[in-house]
Amino acid sequence: MLTKRIIPCLDVADGRVVKGTNFVNLVDAGDPVELALRYDKEGADELVFLDITASSDKRAILIEFVKKTAEVLFIPFTVGGGINDSETIRDLLLAGADKVSINTAAVRNPALIREASVQFGSQCIVVAVDARRIRENSVSEYSFDYDVSPVSIDNESVWEVYTHGGRKPTGIDAVKWAKFMNECGAGEILLTSMDCDGTKDGYDISLTKKVSDSVTIPVIASGGAGTLEHISDVLDCCDAALLASLLHYRLTTVGDIKNHCQSKSVRVRL
């Protein structure tokens, strides 16, 4: 039986780690490389860097950041944020990233996931799914170049996929989408509950379980960790837990989390 993973997540904007609530109200949380080294020493299994910089030089900035991080980090790390083509994926992997995380570009062009999984291997292609409970006033302005009907929201849908950092509704059912991305060759699903993100009220267990039961690849749960119990609870229905606020502000440590999980009979690497 595989061990469950504890994965700190660092949202990086203009070279600094930031954290917000429900994807807004961002505040500074520290230097990304310093935090990465701290989590490495604490025993994190992997790291995720999501670059949310709004800059015309974003790609060059991101690649340089990945190079610097790879020089000092000894655990696998994933990089996401504005990755739109195979060339960028290649450059990031060559710069030292172990995996890339793709969200908006996958919705625009699912063929990118198929092509990237063949070209680079599915093990390094993570599809990020930002999901929110469907709202009555949600209106998608998306126009698609492919038949989206198999993954579209219907009367039984509960969660909708959002893109562009949680700003744009797509009209796509989150569970159907995760299953489709699995079929397209994704190696993992990074599943964020926008409703729970930054609230510290716990992960969306129902969403996480539904997606985990619908795919054959690992699911990383994200959004809502506030206590150690929240983490062990969600690991009962997925493969890894992503954390930010609890760790960035030193409310707990990776070691404390793993000791707690072990006490709850959740298998982790110590």
Short mmCIF file of C-alpha atoms in Angstrom, two decimals:
data_model
loop_
_atom_site.label_atom_id
_atom_site.label_comp_id
_atom_site.label_asym_id
_atom_site.label_seq_id
_atom_site.Cartn_x
_atom_site.Cartn_y
_atom_site.Cartn_z
CA MET A 1 0.00 0.00 0.00
CA LEU A 2 1.39 3.37 -1.02
CA THR A 3 2.04 5.98 1.64
CA LYS A 4 0.02 9.19 1.62
CA ARG A 5 1.85 12.39 0.76
CA ILE A 6 2.01 15.75 2.53
CA ILE A 7 2.62 18.51 -0.01
CA PRO A 8 3.14 22.18 0.91
CA CYS A 9 1.88 24.57 -1.74
CA LEU A 10 3.48 27.91 -2.44
CA ASP A 11 1.54 30.46 -4.50
CA VAL A 12 4.21 32.75 -5.92
CA ALA A 13 3.58 36.29 -7.19
CA ASP A 14 6.45 38.53 -8.25
CA GLY A 15 8.96 36.35 -6.43
CA ARG A 16 7.09 36.15 -3.09
CA VAL A 17 4.81 33.55 -1.57
CA VAL A 18 1.26 34.84 -1.08
CA LYS A 19 -1.87 33.39 0.52
CA GLY A 20 -5.50 34.43 0.36
CA THR A 21 -9.04 33.29 1.12
CA ASN A 22 -11.35 31.92 -1.61
CA PHE A 23 -8.65 32.89 -4.15
CA VAL A 24 -8.65 36.61 -3.21
CA ASN A 25 -7.28 38.99 -0.50
CA LEU A 26 -3.68 37.93 -1.02
CA VAL A 27 -1.08 38.67 1.67
CA ASP A 28 2.69 38.09 1.75
CA ALA A 29 3.78 34.80 3.31
CA GLY A 30 7.52 34.75 2.72
CA ASP A 31 10.40 33.92 0.37
CA PRO A 32 9.65 30.84 -1.79
CA VAL A 33 13.12 29.29 -1.74
CA GLU A 34 13.49 29.78 2.03
CA LEU A 35 10.09 28.19 2.64
CA ALA A 36 10.88 25.35 0.24
CA LEU A 37 14.09 24.52 2.09
CA ARG A 38 12.25 24.61 5.42
CA TYR A 39 9.63 22.17 4.21
CA ASP A 40 12.27 19.91 2.69
CA LYS A 41 14.03 19.70 6.08
CA GLU A 42 10.73 19.12 7.87
CA GLY A 43 10.08 16.03 5.75
CA ALA A 44 7.64 17.18 3.07
CA ASP A 45 7.17 14.55 0.37
CA GLU A 46 6.88 17.03 -2.48
CA LEU A 47 6.29 20.72 -3.11
CA VAL A 48 3.97 22.59 -5.47
CA PHE A 49 4.75 26.08 -6.77
CA LEU A 50 1.89 27.89 -8.46
CA ASP A 51 3.06 31.07 -10.15
CA ILE A 52 0.34 33.72 -10.24
CA THR A 53 2.57 36.57 -11.41
CA ALA A 54 0.89 38.95 -13.83
CA SER A 55 3.81 39.89 -16.06
CA SER A 56 4.76 39.91 -19.73
CA ASP A 57 8.10 38.37 -18.68
CA LYS A 58 6.38 35.62 -16.71
CA ARG A 59 7.85 32.66 -18.58
CA ALA A 60 11.46 33.85 -18.25
CA ILE A 61 10.91 34.70 -14.58
CA LEU A 62 9.38 31.29 -13.91
CA ILE A 63 12.14 29.33 -15.64
CA GLU A 64 14.83 31.24 -13.73
CA PHE A 65 12.98 30.58 -10.48
CA VAL A 66 12.77 26.85 -11.25
CA LYS A 67 16.51 26.70 -11.95
CA LYS A 68 17.37 28.36 -8.63
CA THR A 69 14.98 26.11 -6.73
CA ALA A 70 16.24 22.91 -8.36
CA GLU A 71 19.80 23.75 -7.28
CA VAL A 72 18.93 23.60 -3.58
CA LEU A 73 15.86 21.34 -3.30
CA PHE A 74 16.13 17.56 -2.95
CA ILE A 75 12.47 16.54 -3.08
CA PRO A 76 10.24 16.46 -6.18
CA PHE A 77 8.46 19.68 -7.03
CA THR A 78 5.65 20.64 -9.37
CA VAL A 79 5.34 24.00 -11.12
CA GLY A 80 2.13 25.50 -12.46
CA GLY A 81 0.69 28.79 -13.61
CA GLY A 82 0.19 29.96 -17.17
CA ILE A 83 1.61 26.85 -18.83
CA ASN A 84 0.04 26.83 -22.29
CA ASP A 85 2.17 24.71 -24.61
CA SER A 86 4.55 21.77 -24.92
CA GLU A 87 7.54 24.08 -25.36
CA THR A 88 7.00 25.67 -21.95
CA ILE A 89 6.53 22.24 -20.38
CA ARG A 90 9.82 21.07 -21.88
CA ASP A 91 11.67 24.18 -20.73
CA LEU A 92 10.38 23.85 -17.16
CA LEU A 93 11.27 20.16 -16.95
CA LEU A 94 14.73 20.86 -18.36
CA ALA A 95 15.15 23.68 -15.82
CA GLY A 96 14.65 21.16 -13.02
CA ALA A 97 10.92 20.80 -12.32
CA ASP A 98 9.77 17.21 -11.79
CA LYS A 99 6.16 17.85 -12.83
CA VAL A 100 4.05 20.60 -14.35
CA SER A 101 0.52 21.54 -13.36
CA ILE A 102 -1.91 22.63 -16.07
CA ASN A 103 -5.39 24.08 -15.61
CA THR A 104 -6.71 26.74 -18.01
CA ALA A 105 -4.76 25.43 -21.02
CA ALA A 106 -6.25 21.96 -20.52
CA VAL A 107 -9.78 23.38 -20.64
CA ARG A 108 -8.98 25.35 -23.77
CA ASN A 109 -7.22 22.45 -25.46
CA PRO A 110 -7.46 18.93 -23.95
CA ALA A 111 -5.20 17.68 -26.74
CA LEU A 112 -2.31 19.38 -24.91
CA ILE A 113 -2.66 16.84 -22.11
CA ARG A 114 -2.71 13.94 -24.56
CA GLU A 115 0.34 15.24 -26.40
CA ALA A 116 2.30 16.15 -23.26
CA SER A 117 1.65 12.80 -21.58
CA VAL A 118 3.01 11.01 -24.64
CA GLN A 119 5.95 13.37 -25.17
CA PHE A 120 7.09 13.71 -21.54
CA GLY A 121 5.34 10.85 -19.72
CA SER A 122 2.10 10.99 -17.78
CA GLN A 123 4.03 10.88 -14.49
CA CYS A 124 5.03 14.53 -14.91
CA ILE A 125 1.67 15.90 -16.13
CA VAL A 126 -0.63 17.12 -13.35
CA VAL A 127 -4.03 18.56 -14.23
CA ALA A 128 -5.25 21.15 -11.75
CA VAL A 129 -9.01 21.31 -11.27
CA ASP A 130 -10.43 24.34 -9.45
CA ALA A 131 -13.97 23.37 -8.49
CA ARG A 132 -16.81 25.34 -6.95
CA ARG A 133 -20.33 24.31 -6.00
CA ILE A 134 -22.64 25.34 -8.82
CA ARG A 135 -24.31 28.69 -8.35
CA GLU A 136 -27.63 29.67 -9.88
CA ASN A 137 -26.15 32.84 -11.36
CA SER A 138 -23.06 31.14 -12.82
CA VAL A 139 -22.76 32.02 -16.51
CA SER A 140 -19.98 30.64 -18.68
CA GLU A 141 -18.64 32.88 -21.42
CA TYR A 142 -16.40 30.17 -22.81
CA SER A 143 -16.44 29.15 -26.46
CA PHE A 144 -14.84 25.77 -27.13
CA ASP A 145 -13.10 24.38 -30.20
CA TYR A 146 -14.11 20.83 -29.26
CA ASP A 147 -17.29 19.00 -28.27
CA VAL A 148 -17.66 19.85 -24.59
CA SER A 149 -21.08 18.19 -24.17
CA PRO A 150 -19.76 14.94 -22.60
CA VAL A 151 -18.29 16.93 -19.67
CA SER A 152 -20.86 19.70 -19.45
CA ILE A 153 -22.93 20.43 -16.35
CA ASP A 154 -26.28 18.67 -16.19
CA ASN A 155 -29.09 18.37 -13.63
CA GLU A 156 -27.05 15.96 -11.49
CA SER A 157 -23.89 18.09 -11.42
CA VAL A 158 -22.74 19.59 -8.10
CA TRP A 159 -19.39 21.23 -8.85
CA GLU A 160 -18.24 23.41 -11.74
CA VAL A 161 -14.72 23.84 -13.10
CA TYR A 162 -13.26 27.36 -12.98
CA THR A 163 -10.17 28.68 -14.77
CA HIS A 164 -7.95 31.78 -14.76
CA GLY A 165 -7.17 31.52 -11.05
CA GLY A 166 -10.77 30.82 -10.14
CA ARG A 167 -12.21 33.82 -11.98
CA LYS A 168 -13.95 32.20 -14.95
CA PRO A 169 -16.75 29.59 -14.79
CA THR A 170 -16.62 27.07 -17.62
CA GLY A 171 -19.93 25.22 -17.55
CA ILE A 172 -17.92 22.00 -17.11
CA ASP A 173 -18.76 19.39 -14.47
CA ALA A 174 -15.71 18.96 -12.21
CA VAL A 175 -16.12 15.21 -11.68
CA LYS A 176 -16.66 14.50 -15.38
CA TRP A 177 -13.68 16.70 -16.20
CA ALA A 178 -11.33 14.88 -13.84
CA LYS A 179 -12.36 11.56 -15.36
CA PHE A 180 -11.83 12.94 -18.88
CA MET A 181 -8.37 14.26 -17.98
CA ASN A 182 -7.52 10.82 -16.61
CA GLU A 183 -8.52 9.35 -19.98
CA CYS A 184 -6.43 11.98 -21.79
CA GLY A 185 -3.27 10.83 -20.01
CA ALA A 186 -2.91 13.02 -16.92
CA GLY A 187 -0.79 11.42 -14.23
CA GLU A 188 -2.42 13.18 -11.27
CA ILE A 189 -5.34 15.45 -10.43
CA LEU A 190 -4.69 18.47 -8.20
CA LEU A 191 -8.20 19.15 -6.91
CA THR A 192 -8.89 22.48 -5.23
CA SER A 193 -12.20 23.32 -3.58
CA MET A 194 -12.71 27.03 -4.17
CA ASP A 195 -15.47 27.02 -1.56
CA CYS A 196 -13.07 25.80 1.12
CA ASP A 197 -9.84 27.46 -0.01
CA GLY A 198 -8.21 29.45 2.79
CA THR A 199 -11.17 29.05 5.15
CA LYS A 200 -9.46 26.54 7.50
CA ASP A 201 -12.85 24.83 7.92
CA GLY A 202 -11.71 21.55 6.39
CA TYR A 203 -11.38 20.05 2.93
CA ASP A 204 -14.42 19.34 0.78
CA ILE A 205 -14.60 15.63 1.55
CA SER A 206 -17.62 14.96 -0.66
CA LEU A 207 -15.94 16.54 -3.69
CA THR A 208 -12.63 14.80 -3.05
CA LYS A 209 -14.23 11.38 -2.58
CA LYS A 210 -16.41 11.75 -5.67
CA VAL A 211 -13.43 12.63 -7.86
CA SER A 212 -11.17 9.98 -6.31
CA ASP A 213 -13.81 7.32 -6.95
CA SER A 214 -14.14 8.45 -10.58
CA VAL A 215 -10.48 8.25 -11.62
CA THR A 216 -7.67 5.69 -11.59
CA ILE A 217 -4.85 8.17 -10.94
CA PRO A 218 -3.74 9.86 -7.70
CA VAL A 219 -5.81 12.79 -6.42
CA ILE A 220 -4.24 15.61 -4.39
CA ALA A 221 -6.78 17.40 -2.20
CA SER A 222 -6.42 21.15 -1.77
CA GLY A 223 -8.30 23.93 0.00
CA GLY A 224 -9.49 24.21 3.58
CA ALA A 225 -6.95 22.61 5.93
CA GLY A 226 -7.33 24.14 9.38
CA THR A 227 -6.55 21.31 11.80
CA LEU A 228 -4.58 18.08 11.86
CA GLU A 229 -7.89 16.19 11.86
CA HIS A 230 -8.86 17.82 8.58
CA ILE A 231 -5.72 16.40 6.97
CA SER A 232 -6.07 12.83 8.25
CA ASP A 233 -9.77 12.87 7.35
CA VAL A 234 -9.21 13.83 3.71
CA LEU A 235 -6.37 11.31 3.32
CA ASP A 236 -8.94 8.58 3.92
CA CYS A 237 -10.32 9.32 0.45
CA CYS A 238 -7.36 10.60 -1.62
CA ASP A 239 -3.65 10.15 -2.13
CA ALA A 240 -2.14 13.42 -0.92
CA ALA A 241 -3.00 16.59 0.97
CA LEU A 242 -1.90 20.03 -0.17
CA LEU A 243 -1.36 22.68 2.51
CA ALA A 244 -0.47 26.35 2.64
CA SER A 245 -1.60 28.62 5.49
CA LEU A 246 -1.09 26.10 8.31
CA LEU A 247 2.56 25.70 7.33
CA HIS A 248 3.45 29.16 6.04
CA TYR A 249 2.40 30.81 9.30
CA ARG A 250 3.98 28.07 11.44
CA LEU A 251 0.67 26.91 12.94
CA THR A 252 2.02 23.37 12.58
CA THR A 253 4.88 21.50 10.90
CA VAL A 254 5.13 18.70 8.39
CA GLY A 255 6.48 16.49 11.17
CA ASP A 256 3.50 17.20 13.43
CA ILE A 257 1.14 16.40 10.56
CA LYS A 258 2.82 13.10 9.81
CA ASN A 259 2.93 12.05 13.47
CA HIS A 260 -0.78 12.80 13.74
CA CYS A 261 -1.57 10.86 10.56
CA GLN A 262 0.39 7.88 11.83
CA SER A 263 -1.60 8.00 15.08
CA LYS A 264 -4.76 7.80 12.96
CA SER A 265 -3.43 4.77 11.03
CA VAL A 266 -2.80 6.82 7.89
CA ARG A 267 0.37 5.50 6.25
CA VAL A 268 2.94 8.28 5.69
CA ARG A 269 6.67 8.43 5.09
CA LEU A 270 8.47 9.43 8.29
#
